[in-house]
Amino acid sequence: MKQLLNWIGKRVKRLDGPEKVTGALKYMTDFHFENMVWGKVLRATYPYAKIHSIQTDKAKQLPGVICILTHEDIPGFNGFGIVVPDQPVLASDIVRCTGDAIALVAAETLEIAEQALSLIEVDYEPLEAVTDAEQAMSAEAPKLHPDGNIHSHVKIKNGNIDKAFREADIIVENTFYSPRQMHAFIETEGGWGVMDEEGFITIRCPGQYAYRDRMQIARALAYNPERIRVISSPIGGAFGGKDEITVQIYLALLAMHTNGRPVKIHLSREESVIAGIKRHPFKVRMRTAAKKDGTLLANEVRAVADTGAYASLGGAVIALAIEHSCGPYKIPNVNLEGFCVYTNNGISGAFRGFGVNQVCIGIETHLDMIAEQLGLDPIEIRKKNVYHQGEVSSMGHVVKSSVGTFKTLEAAENCDLWKNRNQYKKEVSEPWKKRGVALATSFHGIGMGIGLPDYGAASIELLPDGKFLVAVGCEEIGGGNGTAYAQVAAEILNCDISKIKVIQGDTSKTLDGGTVTASRSTYTGGRAVATAAPNMIKLLSNTAAVILKVPLSEIKILRDCLAAKEEILSYEAIYEYLYIHHQPTKVEGHFLLPKEKTEIKGSGGAPHHLYGYLTHVVMVEVDTLTGETEVLRVVSIPDAGRVINPQGLEGQAEGGAVMGIGYTLYEDVIIEEGFHKTKNFTDYIIPTIRETPLIETFPVEDEEQTGPFGAKGIGEVVMIPIIPAIMSAIYDATGARIYHLPATPERIFNALKEMKKQNIQPSR
Amino acid sequence: MLVSEIEIITPISVNDCLLLLSKNETEHRIIAGGTDAVVRMKEGKWRPSAWINIKGLKDLRYIKEKNGAIHIGPLTTHTDIIHSPLLQKRADVLVEACREVGAVQMQNMGTIGGNIGTASPAGDTIPALYVLEASIELQSINSSRIIPINQLFTGPGRTVIKPNEMITNIIIKPQTENEIGIFQKLGPRKAQSISIVNVAIMLSMASNRECLGGKIAFGSVAPTIIRAKKCEALLSLNPLTDDIIENIAKVAWKEVMPITDGRATAEYRRDMASALLERGLFRLMRRWENK
């Protein structure tokens, strides 16, 4: 039953909208200070080489150079990494990718800093680079790290796979290759560092978890974290690419050597392409078995992820990929295996979707293939196999939280694009073009898996002007979580949204409430605010009772004020009383996220307690003369639990769809022999507004009892099922299946040419 | 040479500029819109001792009719061309090509003279200038010469323009009532991309689908822009029915000699030369029939 609500579920405009749209907002890398100095990073010349010596004398002598730092200048631990700190802050004896940092420069101008880089002499002994993940797993490959090249190995087994394949009526088997996607945020990695006279360090640098960044800085500097402040919000886009340390430690190191002058580092796009984290390219071999009636019997998966030179979150990515490799279905017999492997190909880590993108293309394509061979409708076969709340998933665990897949499939079945697809497909714009319509469904875990403590925290402070300052650690990464926090606060406090101010991502002003990752910040931050808000009501009413000299039971919480009998009390008046009497005006809320009790053996953290679900329906048009594909329409049907802000959800759904289009059709960072062939946005192709189709968003709201007002999370799944949906729509249009993404015009054209050669007629 | 050390000299007239060039300072380079020059400067490829900044020379920014020809000043921007009613009517193929150049910001800054001077085999305006039989006027302080566009380029990024010369005029032959043109481009995406293959086509039509002749120029499939002379010769043999178009387009495959690069393989480029010609002729016939 839905309560009558003032703010939840309403199309509330983004609080930070106007300043972002008009450009008034200054991002951290936009700032300049009068006495500032410029920092630059020397990157490796080779993807894999020994370092014999590093000479900085010439560079130090260049007029205008303030300092040159190498590994010898690191006071603490020379390494970072969220899970395993295997990436050196500054390389000392070996480099493992061209993104490796070797030295830092601070200088009066950017040009002098760049010149100084060219004067640092590094004596390398180049080694033969390991450039293929499968090759890296072989015994002959050189070991890039002491424990070998396999960073992690996850394995999940259920049922009797051999028996299931023997008894199956139909088996499909394919190998899928996925690209190295770049986050392509507008604001490249960068920020500021400054150390004051007392040795207090302030780092202003966009990130996705200020408290963890602070700990990583402290570890490298051997410095008391309480004496480091990290400001990590607002962010000009991150999508996972600023989850790991970017330049924070470099900034802190340089700030220790610039005599109190602020130092700025801002990577050029070219440097960001080489040094920034990317999405893991996967090779996924999948074999799926089904009965004649379409019931899935078994799934066998072997996924190999190229994590590049360092682990970052690679282990977690492959674990999440395997957990999601069978889709939101109940397959009784599974044999799933994933490897996260070191190579000399840049560095891969967190990216929206976190491994699920790469595996969902396998299971969804296989469902369509099985459906086609059995003459089943693609929606019917999915409805038959999805798990419902309380049922056992392919992982073998009972899913206790909300599950909206079935509802999203029903909504897909009834949407205009699907119902009238045969008509739309006929309306091609030119005779040599062909249209196809397809759908796919997927899911994504919300929050951390088993083994990682997961908590939320928020504070609410009453301000002199009678407004509330809601402080949440989770950064404003672009998704609009701050507006959702304001809505939750205004709803519970029973005030107008204009009375709420939100601050995010600042270790001196916000509590540690975990990361902005794992589709968790609406759920976690929202629930933290919902936990803190009743404490504020308690503070307000207790104070009001004292001021008005009435029993607490007579205090009423009215809109924008409190009251007892005939008397009305403003928030300002309550603040004044608290201030005069030296009483605290701030309350906190803390909670632990619900977790599953038992970890699935060998899974590396599965299952999650919560999942968000989504079905995409797409229509494409393929130019059969050139192989160009245009996505014409997208219907996005999310189950995000209760929607806090429909406008925010649509923003996520539309942005996610376009990012998914980019992944499927255009994007790939090409690395050959360890060197980047892709340099910048000239050759890294992302969709523009001309590639953006009509996108409709129809949420189904399967409410999650534990969430704030029934909300779950949505940040990642919005870009996932669209990938296999586009692949299937291309097949529906032309009869050509693409197994290697991105599906560029050349790949599609070649597939069509191959079909012509073999005289294969399109099946539909 | 550091960027901050590069001098900028701004001549006040064409003559002033030619005088500067005549001093034979080989380390000087002309900069107009800067859409190529600035990128190359950043990459460290172009670091002249001085930039000769001609962007402000208003005398070189014009579009006018003269003695049955159209004269376009080299500092005319792509946006100027797109918005010119004269060119929309009499050189639609050039207008279409300018619309496909980079982003709108690039079209606002970039000049047609710069596009010619850069001499990229993938330049979008050059195939259009080929089919419009453009002539390029080159001036030095004491002489002037006119070079047909197909003789201007010697290779990728190379032209016959001497260090003391600059482009001062681009003369094209306007389309007549029965001439129609089209520019087709295949890039890795629809907007803001560098051509994988491009083609400019101009046809002179009689009645129905009967074609009196035409010109076809391909970009990105050879060291310079090239005319597809065999395909051109086939245009007037039969009315341009869909079947005939397909046959003519197949011949294009033989007239190109592309290379493999980051954007596409040579084989795909060859196939695309045919595909774009086919698509372009299809679309032209549709337009012609709807005219």
PDB file of N, CA and C in Angstrom, chain A residues 262-313:
ATOM      1  N   PRO A 262      49.749  25.674  -3.536  1.00  0.00           N
ATOM      2  CA  PRO A 262      48.879  24.613  -4.052  1.00  0.00           C
ATOM      3  C   PRO A 262      49.413  24.065  -5.376  1.00  0.00           C
ATOM      4  N   VAL A 263      49.350  22.769  -5.538  1.00  0.00           N
ATOM      5  CA  VAL A 263      49.840  22.136  -6.766  1.00  0.00           C
ATOM      6  C   VAL A 263      48.666  21.479  -7.482  1.00  0.00           C
ATOM      7  N   LYS A 264      48.648  21.675  -8.784  1.00  0.00           N
ATOM      8  CA  LYS A 264      47.553  21.139  -9.607  1.00  0.00           C
ATOM      9  C   LYS A 264      48.094  20.113 -10.592  1.00  0.00           C
ATOM     10  N   ILE A 265      47.368  19.008 -10.699  1.00  0.00           N
ATOM     11  CA  ILE A 265      47.629  18.052 -11.783  1.00  0.00           C
ATOM     12  C   ILE A 265      46.299  17.883 -12.516  1.00  0.00           C
ATOM     13  N   HIS A 266      46.341  17.959 -13.819  1.00  0.00           N
ATOM     14  CA  HIS A 266      45.131  17.690 -14.607  1.00  0.00           C
ATOM     15  C   HIS A 266      45.571  16.952 -15.859  1.00  0.00           C
ATOM     16  N   LEU A 267      45.219  15.683 -15.946  1.00  0.00           N
ATOM     17  CA  LEU A 267      45.696  14.877 -17.066  1.00  0.00           C
ATOM     18  C   LEU A 267      45.110  15.377 -18.386  1.00  0.00           C
ATOM     19  N   SER A 268      45.962  15.396 -19.407  1.00  0.00           N
ATOM     20  CA  SER A 268      45.438  15.652 -20.753  1.00  0.00           C
ATOM     21  C   SER A 268      44.627  14.430 -21.155  1.00  0.00           C
ATOM     22  N   ARG A 269      43.784  14.570 -22.156  1.00  0.00           N
ATOM     23  CA  ARG A 269      42.990  13.426 -22.602  1.00  0.00           C
ATOM     24  C   ARG A 269      43.924  12.284 -23.026  1.00  0.00           C
ATOM     25  N   GLU A 270      45.012  12.634 -23.690  1.00  0.00           N
ATOM     26  CA  GLU A 270      45.929  11.601 -24.175  1.00  0.00           C
ATOM     27  C   GLU A 270      46.532  10.817 -23.004  1.00  0.00           C
ATOM     28  N   GLU A 271      46.879  11.530 -21.931  1.00  0.00           N
ATOM     29  CA  GLU A 271      47.456  10.855 -20.763  1.00  0.00           C
ATOM     30  C   GLU A 271      46.387  10.023 -20.052  1.00  0.00           C
ATOM     31  N   SER A 272      45.174  10.546 -20.017  1.00  0.00           N
ATOM     32  CA  SER A 272      44.068   9.819 -19.396  1.00  0.00           C
ATOM     33  C   SER A 272      43.806   8.503 -20.136  1.00  0.00           C
ATOM     34  N   VAL A 273      43.914   8.533 -21.468  1.00  0.00           N
ATOM     35  CA  VAL A 273      43.692   7.314 -22.257  1.00  0.00           C
ATOM     36  C   VAL A 273      44.723   6.249 -21.865  1.00  0.00           C
ATOM     37  N   ILE A 274      45.960   6.675 -21.675  1.00  0.00           N
ATOM     38  CA  ILE A 274      47.029   5.715 -21.384  1.00  0.00           C
ATOM     39  C   ILE A 274      47.019   5.274 -19.917  1.00  0.00           C
ATOM     40  N   ALA A 275      46.856   6.232 -19.000  1.00  0.00           N
ATOM     41  CA  ALA A 275      47.042   5.920 -17.583  1.00  0.00           C
ATOM     42  C   ALA A 275      45.743   5.588 -16.861  1.00  0.00           C
ATOM     43  N   GLY A 276      44.618   6.011 -17.402  1.00  0.00           N
ATOM     44  CA  GLY A 276      43.340   5.799 -16.709  1.00  0.00           C
ATOM     45  C   GLY A 276      42.872   4.355 -16.797  1.00  0.00           C
ATOM     46  N   ILE A 277      42.008   4.015 -15.853  1.00  0.00           N
ATOM     47  CA  ILE A 277      41.456   2.657 -15.797  1.00  0.00           C
ATOM     48  C   ILE A 277      40.422   2.461 -16.912  1.00  0.00           C
ATOM     49  N   LYS A 278      40.299   1.233 -17.398  1.00  0.00           N
ATOM     50  CA  LYS A 278      39.338   0.908 -18.459  1.00  0.00           C
ATOM     51  C   LYS A 278      38.480  -0.283 -18.036  1.00  0.00           C
ATOM     52  N   ARG A 279      37.479  -0.577 -18.882  1.00  0.00           N
ATOM     53  CA  ARG A 279      36.675  -1.785 -18.637  1.00  0.00           C
ATOM     54  C   ARG A 279      37.461  -3.011 -19.103  1.00  0.00           C
ATOM     55  N   HIS A 280      37.378  -4.108 -18.333  1.00  0.00           N
ATOM     56  CA  HIS A 280      38.088  -5.340 -18.693  1.00  0.00           C
ATOM     57  C   HIS A 280      37.585  -5.917 -20.017  1.00  0.00           C
ATOM     58  N   PRO A 281      38.461  -6.128 -20.981  1.00  0.00           N
ATOM     59  CA  PRO A 281      38.053  -6.936 -22.136  1.00  0.00           C
ATOM     60  C   PRO A 281      37.937  -8.390 -21.671  1.00  0.00           C
ATOM     61  N   PHE A 282      36.883  -9.061 -22.116  1.00  0.00           N
ATOM     62  CA  PHE A 282      36.638 -10.459 -21.731  1.00  0.00           C
ATOM     63  C   PHE A 282      36.631 -11.339 -22.972  1.00  0.00           C
ATOM     64  N   LYS A 283      37.040 -12.580 -22.757  1.00  0.00           N
ATOM     65  CA  LYS A 283      36.728 -13.630 -23.723  1.00  0.00           C
ATOM     66  C   LYS A 283      35.833 -14.595 -22.953  1.00  0.00           C
ATOM     67  N   VAL A 284      34.632 -14.812 -23.462  1.00  0.00           N
ATOM     68  CA  VAL A 284      33.673 -15.659 -22.739  1.00  0.00           C
ATOM     69  C   VAL A 284      33.256 -16.826 -23.624  1.00  0.00           C
ATOM     70  N   ARG A 285      33.587 -18.027 -23.162  1.00  0.00           N
ATOM     71  CA  ARG A 285      33.132 -19.238 -23.846  1.00  0.00           C
ATOM     72  C   ARG A 285      31.913 -19.730 -23.085  1.00  0.00           C
ATOM     73  N   MET A 286      30.803 -19.932 -23.782  1.00  0.00           N
ATOM     74  CA  MET A 286      29.590 -20.338 -23.075  1.00  0.00           C
ATOM     75  C   MET A 286      28.898 -21.485 -23.814  1.00  0.00           C
ATOM     76  N   ARG A 287      28.430 -22.462 -23.011  1.00  0.00           N
ATOM     77  CA  ARG A 287      27.691 -23.607 -23.576  1.00  0.00           C
ATOM     78  C   ARG A 287      26.413 -23.737 -22.761  1.00  0.00           C
ATOM     79  N   THR A 288      25.288 -23.705 -23.446  1.00  0.00           N
ATOM     80  CA  THR A 288      24.003 -23.690 -22.743  1.00  0.00           C
ATOM     81  C   THR A 288      23.118 -24.817 -23.258  1.00  0.00           C
ATOM     82  N   ALA A 289      22.448 -25.489 -22.341  1.00  0.00           N
ATOM     83  CA  ALA A 289      21.590 -26.617 -22.717  1.00  0.00           C
ATOM     84  C   ALA A 289      20.152 -26.347 -22.284  1.00  0.00           C
ATOM     85  N   ALA A 290      19.213 -26.839 -23.135  1.00  0.00           N
ATOM     86  CA  ALA A 290      17.800 -26.644 -22.805  1.00  0.00           C
ATOM     87  C   ALA A 290      16.978 -27.854 -23.241  1.00  0.00           C
ATOM     88  N   LYS A 291      15.777 -27.939 -22.649  1.00  0.00           N
ATOM     89  CA  LYS A 291      14.823 -28.961 -23.073  1.00  0.00           C
ATOM     90  C   LYS A 291      14.008 -28.437 -24.255  1.00  0.00           C
ATOM     91  N   LYS A 292      13.265 -29.327 -24.883  1.00  0.00           N
ATOM     92  CA  LYS A 292      12.464 -28.969 -26.051  1.00  0.00           C
ATOM     93  C   LYS A 292      11.479 -27.844 -25.761  1.00  0.00           C
ATOM     94  N   ASP A 293      10.982 -27.819 -24.531  1.00  0.00           N
ATOM     95  CA  ASP A 293       9.984 -26.804 -24.195  1.00  0.00           C
ATOM     96  C   ASP A 293      10.632 -25.461 -23.812  1.00  0.00           C
ATOM     97  N   GLY A 294      11.958 -25.378 -23.914  1.00  0.00           N
ATOM     98  CA  GLY A 294      12.637 -24.120 -23.641  1.00  0.00           C
ATOM     99  C   GLY A 294      13.176 -23.990 -22.216  1.00  0.00           C
ATOM    100  N   THR A 295      12.933 -24.998 -21.372  1.00  0.00           N
ATOM    101  CA  THR A 295      13.460 -24.940 -20.007  1.00  0.00           C
ATOM    102  C   THR A 295      14.980 -25.077 -20.043  1.00  0.00           C
ATOM    103  N   LEU A 296      15.653 -24.124 -19.402  1.00  0.00           N
ATOM    104  CA  LEU A 296      17.109 -24.185 -19.379  1.00  0.00           C
ATOM    105  C   LEU A 296      17.564 -25.271 -18.423  1.00  0.00           C
ATOM    106  N   LEU A 297      18.506 -26.074 -18.887  1.00  0.00           N
ATOM    107  CA  LEU A 297      18.978 -27.196 -18.079  1.00  0.00           C
ATOM    108  C   LEU A 297      20.355 -26.950 -17.497  1.00  0.00           C
ATOM    109  N   ALA A 298      21.226 -26.384 -18.312  1.00  0.00           N
ATOM    110  CA  ALA A 298      22.613 -26.273 -17.857  1.00  0.00           C
ATOM    111  C   ALA A 298      23.321 -25.121 -18.542  1.00  0.00           C
ATOM    112  N   ASN A 299      24.298 -24.600 -17.842  1.00  0.00           N
ATOM    113  CA  ASN A 299      25.125 -23.548 -18.440  1.00  0.00           C
ATOM    114  C   ASN A 299      26.560 -23.743 -17.993  1.00  0.00           C
ATOM    115  N   GLU A 300      27.450 -23.661 -18.981  1.00  0.00           N
ATOM    116  CA  GLU A 300      28.866 -23.795 -18.696  1.00  0.00           C
ATOM    117  C   GLU A 300      29.559 -22.532 -19.194  1.00  0.00           C
ATOM    118  N   VAL A 301      30.333 -21.909 -18.342  1.00  0.00           N
ATOM    119  CA  VAL A 301      30.952 -20.629 -18.703  1.00  0.00           C
ATOM    120  C   VAL A 301      32.425 -20.649 -18.345  1.00  0.00           C
ATOM    121  N   ARG A 302      33.232 -20.154 -19.256  1.00  0.00           N
ATOM    122  CA  ARG A 302      34.629 -19.904 -18.939  1.00  0.00           C
ATOM    123  C   ARG A 302      34.940 -18.486 -19.405  1.00  0.00           C
ATOM    124  N   ALA A 303      35.207 -17.604 -18.441  1.00  0.00           N
ATOM    125  CA  ALA A 303      35.454 -16.194 -18.765  1.00  0.00           C
ATOM    126  C   ALA A 303      36.871 -15.820 -18.376  1.00  0.00           C
ATOM    127  N   VAL A 304      37.563 -15.156 -19.286  1.00  0.00           N
ATOM    128  CA  VAL A 304      38.926 -14.691 -19.004  1.00  0.00           C
ATOM    129  C   VAL A 304      38.944 -13.174 -19.157  1.00  0.00           C
ATOM    130  N   ALA A 305      39.330 -12.506 -18.083  1.00  0.00           N
ATOM    131  CA  ALA A 305      39.346 -11.040 -18.079  1.00  0.00           C
ATOM    132  C   ALA A 305      40.778 -10.534 -18.062  1.00  0.00           C
ATOM    133  N   ASP A 306      41.055  -9.562 -18.937  1.00  0.00           N
ATOM    134  CA  ASP A 306      42.384  -8.948 -19.015  1.00  0.00           C
ATOM    135  C   ASP A 306      42.404  -7.732 -18.089  1.00  0.00           C
ATOM    136  N   THR A 307      43.045  -7.877 -16.931  1.00  0.00           N
ATOM    137  CA  THR A 307      43.046  -6.772 -15.978  1.00  0.00           C
ATOM    138  C   THR A 307      44.222  -5.825 -16.200  1.00  0.00           C
ATOM    139  N   GLY A 308      45.065  -6.164 -17.181  1.00  0.00           N
ATOM    140  CA  GLY A 308      46.219  -5.301 -17.423  1.00  0.00           C
ATOM    141  C   GLY A 308      47.271  -5.484 -16.350  1.00  0.00           C
ATOM    142  N   ALA A 309      48.039  -4.428 -16.091  1.00  0.00           N
ATOM    143  CA  ALA A 309      49.229  -4.555 -15.264  1.00  0.00           C
ATOM    144  C   ALA A 309      48.923  -4.715 -13.779  1.00  0.00           C
ATOM    145  N   TYR A 310      47.774  -4.205 -13.331  1.00  0.00           N
ATOM    146  CA  TYR A 310      47.499  -4.235 -11.891  1.00  0.00           C
ATOM    147  C   TYR A 310      46.075  -4.688 -11.612  1.00  0.00           C
ATOM    148  N   ALA A 311      45.867  -5.162 -10.376  1.00  0.00           N
ATOM    149  CA  ALA A 311      44.582  -5.775 -10.032  1.00  0.00           C
ATOM    150  C   ALA A 311      43.461  -4.746  -9.935  1.00  0.00           C
ATOM    151  N   SER A 312      43.724  -3.619  -9.257  1.00  0.00           N
ATOM    152  CA  SER A 312      42.653  -2.702  -8.883  1.00  0.00           C
ATOM    153  C   SER A 312      41.459  -3.536  -8.411  1.00  0.00           C
ATOM    154  N   LEU A 313      40.296  -3.403  -9.055  1.00  0.00           N
ATOM    155  CA  LEU A 313      39.132  -4.181  -8.624  1.00  0.00           C
ATOM    156  C   LEU A 313      38.883  -5.386  -9.530  1.00  0.00           C
TER     157      LEU A 313
END
